[in-house]
PDB file of C-alpha atoms and ligand atoms in Angstrom:
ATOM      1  CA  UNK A 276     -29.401 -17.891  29.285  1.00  0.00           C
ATOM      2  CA  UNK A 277     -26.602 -16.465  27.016  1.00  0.00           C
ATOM      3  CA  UNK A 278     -25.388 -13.476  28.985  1.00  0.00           C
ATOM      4  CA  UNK A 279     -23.358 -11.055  26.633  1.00  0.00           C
ATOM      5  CA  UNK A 280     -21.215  -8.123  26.963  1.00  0.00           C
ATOM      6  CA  UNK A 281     -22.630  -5.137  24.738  1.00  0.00           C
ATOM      7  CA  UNK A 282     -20.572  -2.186  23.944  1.00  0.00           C
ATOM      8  CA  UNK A 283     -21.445   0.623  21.899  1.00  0.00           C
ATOM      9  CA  UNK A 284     -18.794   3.506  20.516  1.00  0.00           C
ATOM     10  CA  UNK A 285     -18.819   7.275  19.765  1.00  0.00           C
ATOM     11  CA  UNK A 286     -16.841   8.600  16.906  1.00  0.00           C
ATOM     12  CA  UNK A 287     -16.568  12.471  15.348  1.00  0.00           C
ATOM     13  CA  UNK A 288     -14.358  13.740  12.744  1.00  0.00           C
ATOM     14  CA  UNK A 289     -13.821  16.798  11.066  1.00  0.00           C
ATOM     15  CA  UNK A 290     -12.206  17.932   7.361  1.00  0.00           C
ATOM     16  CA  UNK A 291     -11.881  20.807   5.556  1.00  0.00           C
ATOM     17  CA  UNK A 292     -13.098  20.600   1.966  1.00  0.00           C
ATOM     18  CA  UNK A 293     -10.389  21.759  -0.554  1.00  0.00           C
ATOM     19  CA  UNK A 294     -11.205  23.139  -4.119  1.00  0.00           C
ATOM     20  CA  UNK A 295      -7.172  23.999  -4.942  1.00  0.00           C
ATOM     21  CA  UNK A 296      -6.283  20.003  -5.275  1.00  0.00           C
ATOM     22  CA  UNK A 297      -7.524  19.086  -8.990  1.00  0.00           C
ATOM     23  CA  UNK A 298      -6.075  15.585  -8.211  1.00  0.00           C
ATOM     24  CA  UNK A 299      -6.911  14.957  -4.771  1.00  0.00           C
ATOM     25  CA  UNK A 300      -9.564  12.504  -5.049  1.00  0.00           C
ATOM     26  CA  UNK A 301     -12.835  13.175  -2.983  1.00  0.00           C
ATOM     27  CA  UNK A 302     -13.535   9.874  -1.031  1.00  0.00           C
ATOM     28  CA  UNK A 303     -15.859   9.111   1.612  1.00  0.00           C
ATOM     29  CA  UNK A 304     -16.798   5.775   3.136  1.00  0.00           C
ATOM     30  CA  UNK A 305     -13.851   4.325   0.775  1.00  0.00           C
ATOM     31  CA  UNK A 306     -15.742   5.801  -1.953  1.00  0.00           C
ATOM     32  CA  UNK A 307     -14.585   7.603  -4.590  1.00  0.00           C
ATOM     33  CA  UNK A 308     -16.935  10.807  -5.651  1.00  0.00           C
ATOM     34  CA  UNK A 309     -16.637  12.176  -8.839  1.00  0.00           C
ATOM     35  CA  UNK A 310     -15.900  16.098  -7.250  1.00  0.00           C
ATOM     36  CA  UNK A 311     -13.530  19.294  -7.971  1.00  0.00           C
ATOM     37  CA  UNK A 312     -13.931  19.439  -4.371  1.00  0.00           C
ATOM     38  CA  UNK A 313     -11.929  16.785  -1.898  1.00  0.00           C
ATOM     39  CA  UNK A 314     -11.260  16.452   1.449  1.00  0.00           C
ATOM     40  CA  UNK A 315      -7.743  17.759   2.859  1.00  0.00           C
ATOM     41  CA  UNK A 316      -5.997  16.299   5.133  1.00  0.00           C
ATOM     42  CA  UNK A 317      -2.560  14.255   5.817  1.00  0.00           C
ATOM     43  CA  UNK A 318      -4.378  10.343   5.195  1.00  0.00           C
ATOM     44  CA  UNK A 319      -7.231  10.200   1.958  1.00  0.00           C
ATOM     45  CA  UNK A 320      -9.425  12.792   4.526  1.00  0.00           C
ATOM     46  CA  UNK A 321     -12.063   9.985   4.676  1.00  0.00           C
ATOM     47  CA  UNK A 322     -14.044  12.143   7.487  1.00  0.00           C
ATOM     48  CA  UNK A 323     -16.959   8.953   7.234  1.00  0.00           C
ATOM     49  CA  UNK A 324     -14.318   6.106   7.772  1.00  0.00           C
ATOM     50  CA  UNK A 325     -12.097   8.120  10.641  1.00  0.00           C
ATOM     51  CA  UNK A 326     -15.706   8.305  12.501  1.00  0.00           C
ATOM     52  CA  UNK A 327     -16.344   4.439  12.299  1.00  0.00           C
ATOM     53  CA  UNK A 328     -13.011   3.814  13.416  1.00  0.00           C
ATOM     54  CA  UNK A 329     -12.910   6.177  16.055  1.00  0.00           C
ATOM     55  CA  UNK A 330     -16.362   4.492  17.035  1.00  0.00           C
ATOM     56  CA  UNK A 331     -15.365   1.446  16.707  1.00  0.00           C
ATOM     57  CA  UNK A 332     -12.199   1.692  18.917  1.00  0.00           C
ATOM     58  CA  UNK A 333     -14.195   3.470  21.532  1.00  0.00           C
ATOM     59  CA  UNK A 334     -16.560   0.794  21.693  1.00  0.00           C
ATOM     60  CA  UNK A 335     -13.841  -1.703  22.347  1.00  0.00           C
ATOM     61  CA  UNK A 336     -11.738   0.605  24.464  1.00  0.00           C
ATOM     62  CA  UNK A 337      -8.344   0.701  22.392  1.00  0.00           C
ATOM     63  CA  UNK A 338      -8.532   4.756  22.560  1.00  0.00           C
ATOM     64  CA  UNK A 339      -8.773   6.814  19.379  1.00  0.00           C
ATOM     65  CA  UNK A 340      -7.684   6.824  15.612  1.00  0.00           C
ATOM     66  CA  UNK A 341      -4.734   9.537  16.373  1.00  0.00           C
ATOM     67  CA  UNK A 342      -3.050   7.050  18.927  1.00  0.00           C
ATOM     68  CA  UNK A 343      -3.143   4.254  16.381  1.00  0.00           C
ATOM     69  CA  UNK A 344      -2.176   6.571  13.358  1.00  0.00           C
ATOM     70  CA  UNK A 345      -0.971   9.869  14.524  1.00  0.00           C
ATOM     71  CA  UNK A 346      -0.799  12.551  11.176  1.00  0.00           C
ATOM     72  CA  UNK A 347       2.811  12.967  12.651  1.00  0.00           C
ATOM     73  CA  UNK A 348       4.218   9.469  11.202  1.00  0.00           C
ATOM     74  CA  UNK A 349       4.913   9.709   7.082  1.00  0.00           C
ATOM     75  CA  UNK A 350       3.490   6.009   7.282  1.00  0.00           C
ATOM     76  CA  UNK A 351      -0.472   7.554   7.007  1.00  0.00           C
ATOM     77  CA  UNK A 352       0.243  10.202   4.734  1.00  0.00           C
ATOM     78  CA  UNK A 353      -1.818   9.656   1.932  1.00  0.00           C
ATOM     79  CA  UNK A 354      -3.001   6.424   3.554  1.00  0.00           C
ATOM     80  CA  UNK A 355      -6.363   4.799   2.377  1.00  0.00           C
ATOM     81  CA  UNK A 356      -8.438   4.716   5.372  1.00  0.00           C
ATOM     82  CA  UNK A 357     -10.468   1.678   4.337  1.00  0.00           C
ATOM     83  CA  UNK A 358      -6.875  -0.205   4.893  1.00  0.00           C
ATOM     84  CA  UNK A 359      -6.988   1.447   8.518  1.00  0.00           C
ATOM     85  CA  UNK A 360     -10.297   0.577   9.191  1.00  0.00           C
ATOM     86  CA  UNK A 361      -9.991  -3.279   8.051  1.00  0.00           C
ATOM     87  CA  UNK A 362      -6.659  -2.787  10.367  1.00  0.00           C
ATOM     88  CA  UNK A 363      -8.924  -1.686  13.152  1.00  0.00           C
ATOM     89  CA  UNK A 364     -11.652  -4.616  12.874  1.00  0.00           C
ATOM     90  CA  UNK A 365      -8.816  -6.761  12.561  1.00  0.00           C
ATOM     91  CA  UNK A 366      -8.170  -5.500  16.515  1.00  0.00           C
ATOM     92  CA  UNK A 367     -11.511  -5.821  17.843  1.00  0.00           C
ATOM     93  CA  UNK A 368     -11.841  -9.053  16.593  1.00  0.00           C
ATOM     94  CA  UNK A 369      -8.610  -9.733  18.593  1.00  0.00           C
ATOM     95  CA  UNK A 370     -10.223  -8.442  21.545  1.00  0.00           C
ATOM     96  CA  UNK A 371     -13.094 -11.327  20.683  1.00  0.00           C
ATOM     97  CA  UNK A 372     -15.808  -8.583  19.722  1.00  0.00           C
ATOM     98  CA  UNK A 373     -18.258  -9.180  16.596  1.00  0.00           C
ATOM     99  CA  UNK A 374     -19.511  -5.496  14.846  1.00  0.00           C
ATOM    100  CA  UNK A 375     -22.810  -5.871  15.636  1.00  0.00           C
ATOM    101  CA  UNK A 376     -24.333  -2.725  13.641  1.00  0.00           C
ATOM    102  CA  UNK A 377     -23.127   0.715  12.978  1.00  0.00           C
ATOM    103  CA  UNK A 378     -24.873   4.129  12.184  1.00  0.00           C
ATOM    104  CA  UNK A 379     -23.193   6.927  10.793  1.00  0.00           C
ATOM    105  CA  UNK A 380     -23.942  10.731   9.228  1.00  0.00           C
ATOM    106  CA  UNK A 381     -22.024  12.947   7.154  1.00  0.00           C
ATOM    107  CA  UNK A 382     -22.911  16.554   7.121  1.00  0.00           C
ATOM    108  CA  UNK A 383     -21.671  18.330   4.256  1.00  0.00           C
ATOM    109  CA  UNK A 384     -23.368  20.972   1.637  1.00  0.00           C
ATOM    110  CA  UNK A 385     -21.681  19.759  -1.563  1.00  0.00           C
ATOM    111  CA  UNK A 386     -21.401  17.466  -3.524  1.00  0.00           C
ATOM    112  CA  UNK A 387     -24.678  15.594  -3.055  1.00  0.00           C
ATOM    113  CA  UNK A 388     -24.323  12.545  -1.150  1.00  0.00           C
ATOM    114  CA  UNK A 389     -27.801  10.689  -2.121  1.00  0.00           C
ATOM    115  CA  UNK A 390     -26.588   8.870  -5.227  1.00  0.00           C
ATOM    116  CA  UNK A 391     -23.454   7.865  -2.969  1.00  0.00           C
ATOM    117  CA  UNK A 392     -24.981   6.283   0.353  1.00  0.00           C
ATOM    118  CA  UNK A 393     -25.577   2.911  -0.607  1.00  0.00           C
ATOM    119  CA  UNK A 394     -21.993   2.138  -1.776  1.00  0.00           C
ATOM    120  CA  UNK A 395     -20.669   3.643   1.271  1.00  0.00           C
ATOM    121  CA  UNK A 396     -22.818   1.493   2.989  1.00  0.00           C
ATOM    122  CA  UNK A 397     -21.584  -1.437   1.487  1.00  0.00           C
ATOM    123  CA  UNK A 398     -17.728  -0.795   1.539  1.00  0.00           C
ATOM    124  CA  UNK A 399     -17.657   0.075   4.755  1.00  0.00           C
ATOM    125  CA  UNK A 400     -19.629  -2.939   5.838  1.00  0.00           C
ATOM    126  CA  UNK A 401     -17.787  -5.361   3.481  1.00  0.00           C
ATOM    127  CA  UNK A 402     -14.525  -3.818   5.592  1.00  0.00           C
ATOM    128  CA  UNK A 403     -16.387  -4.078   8.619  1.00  0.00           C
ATOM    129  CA  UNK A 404     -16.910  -7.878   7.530  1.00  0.00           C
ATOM    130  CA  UNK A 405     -20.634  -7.486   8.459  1.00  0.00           C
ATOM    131  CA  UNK A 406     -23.586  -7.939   6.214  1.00  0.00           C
ATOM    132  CA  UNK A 407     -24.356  -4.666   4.347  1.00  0.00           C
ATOM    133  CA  UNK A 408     -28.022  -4.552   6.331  1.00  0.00           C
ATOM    134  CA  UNK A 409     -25.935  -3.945   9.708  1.00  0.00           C
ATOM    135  CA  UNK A 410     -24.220  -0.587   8.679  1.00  0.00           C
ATOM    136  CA  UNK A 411     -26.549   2.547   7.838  1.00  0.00           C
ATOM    137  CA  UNK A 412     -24.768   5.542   6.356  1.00  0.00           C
ATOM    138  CA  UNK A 413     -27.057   9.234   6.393  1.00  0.00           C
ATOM    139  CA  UNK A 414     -26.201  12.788   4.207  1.00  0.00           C
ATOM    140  CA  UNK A 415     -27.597  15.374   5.725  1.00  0.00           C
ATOM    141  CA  UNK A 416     -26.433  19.881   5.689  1.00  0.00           C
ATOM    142  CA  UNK A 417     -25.771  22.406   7.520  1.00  0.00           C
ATOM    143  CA  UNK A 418     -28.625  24.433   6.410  1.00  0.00           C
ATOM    144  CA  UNK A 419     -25.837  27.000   4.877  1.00  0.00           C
ATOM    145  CA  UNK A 420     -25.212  27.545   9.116  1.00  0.00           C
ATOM    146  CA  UNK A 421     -21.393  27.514  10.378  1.00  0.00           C
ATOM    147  CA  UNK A 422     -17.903  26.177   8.233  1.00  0.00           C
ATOM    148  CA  UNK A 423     -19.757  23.781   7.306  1.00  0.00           C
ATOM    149  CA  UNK A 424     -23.001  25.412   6.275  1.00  0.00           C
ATOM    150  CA  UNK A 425     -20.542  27.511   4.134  1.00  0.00           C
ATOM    151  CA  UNK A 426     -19.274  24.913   2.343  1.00  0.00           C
ATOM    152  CA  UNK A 427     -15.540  25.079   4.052  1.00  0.00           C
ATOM    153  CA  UNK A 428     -15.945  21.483   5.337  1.00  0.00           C
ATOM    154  CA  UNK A 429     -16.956  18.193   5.920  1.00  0.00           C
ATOM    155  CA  UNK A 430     -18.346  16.403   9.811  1.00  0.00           C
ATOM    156  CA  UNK A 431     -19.046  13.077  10.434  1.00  0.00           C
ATOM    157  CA  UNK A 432     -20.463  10.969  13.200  1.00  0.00           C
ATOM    158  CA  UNK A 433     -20.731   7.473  13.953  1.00  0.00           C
ATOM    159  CA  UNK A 434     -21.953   4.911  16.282  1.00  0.00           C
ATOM    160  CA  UNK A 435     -21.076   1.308  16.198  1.00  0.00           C
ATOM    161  CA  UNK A 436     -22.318  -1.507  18.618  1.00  0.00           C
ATOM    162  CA  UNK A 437     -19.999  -4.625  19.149  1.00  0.00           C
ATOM    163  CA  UNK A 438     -20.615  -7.862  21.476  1.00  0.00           C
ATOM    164  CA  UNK A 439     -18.827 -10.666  22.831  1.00  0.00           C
ATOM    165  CA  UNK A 440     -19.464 -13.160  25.461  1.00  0.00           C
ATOM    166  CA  UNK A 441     -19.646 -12.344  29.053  1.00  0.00           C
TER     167      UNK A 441
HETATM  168 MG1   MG B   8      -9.828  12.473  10.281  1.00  0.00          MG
END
């Protein structure tokens, strides 16, 4: 019998949605969305991809995404998150883990994410070097409830599963 170690990871992030950046592009799960609106923040905002990474670290315990790229260092500003993501496999698959499968949902009232959830899918699972099957990305609202409900933001959650031998 093959006995293997199975860990599985928690990540949560949080943006506020911006409508006063006409050039900010909007992008989620290293996706570009055709939007006034975009995501503020001091990397690209990518609320999706922080929440796979922070799941993805927490599943491996190497801590969280603001140890690894705190919003202090002029290194991440404006960084593509994607690149910290692939950065971040590229450390679990130090630590001898294989990505396994990951689940994630963005809650957010506008834009509409439908058209969108495939290719965030994909990029994140070509980045996650998984086949695209393994990763599952989900849009859901607020139900016009809280910031978000009102439009002032974007939340994102994600699980991700990784294994290695025992
Ligand atoms: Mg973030």
């Amino acid at each position: 019998m093959t006995i293997v170690d199975v860990r599985t990871g928690l990540g949560w992030d949080s943006h506020r949605l911006t409508d006063t950046q006409p050039d900010r592009p909007f992008v989620l799960g290293g996706v570009t969305i055709d939007s006034p609106l975009a995501l503020d923040g001091h990397s690209d905002a990518d609320v999706l991809t922080h929440a796979v990474i922070d799941a993805l670290l927490g599943a491996a315990g190497l801590g969280d995404i603001g140890e690894h790229f705190p919003d202090t260092d002029e290194r991440w500003k404006g960084a593509d998150s994607i690149a910290l993501l692939a950065h971040v496999v590229g450390l679990v698959r130090d630590g001898g883990w294989t990505v396994t499968s990951v689940d994630a949902t963005v809650v957010l009232e506008r834009p509409k994410l439908s058209p969108h959830k495939a290719a965030m899918a994909e990029r994140l699972a070509a980045t996650l070097r998984v086949e695209s099957g393994r990763v599952n990305v989900k849009a859901t609202t607020a139900e016009r409830m809280d910031a978000v409900g009102r439009g002032e933001g974007a939340v994102a959650q994600a699980v991700a599963t990784i294994v290695r031998p025992a």
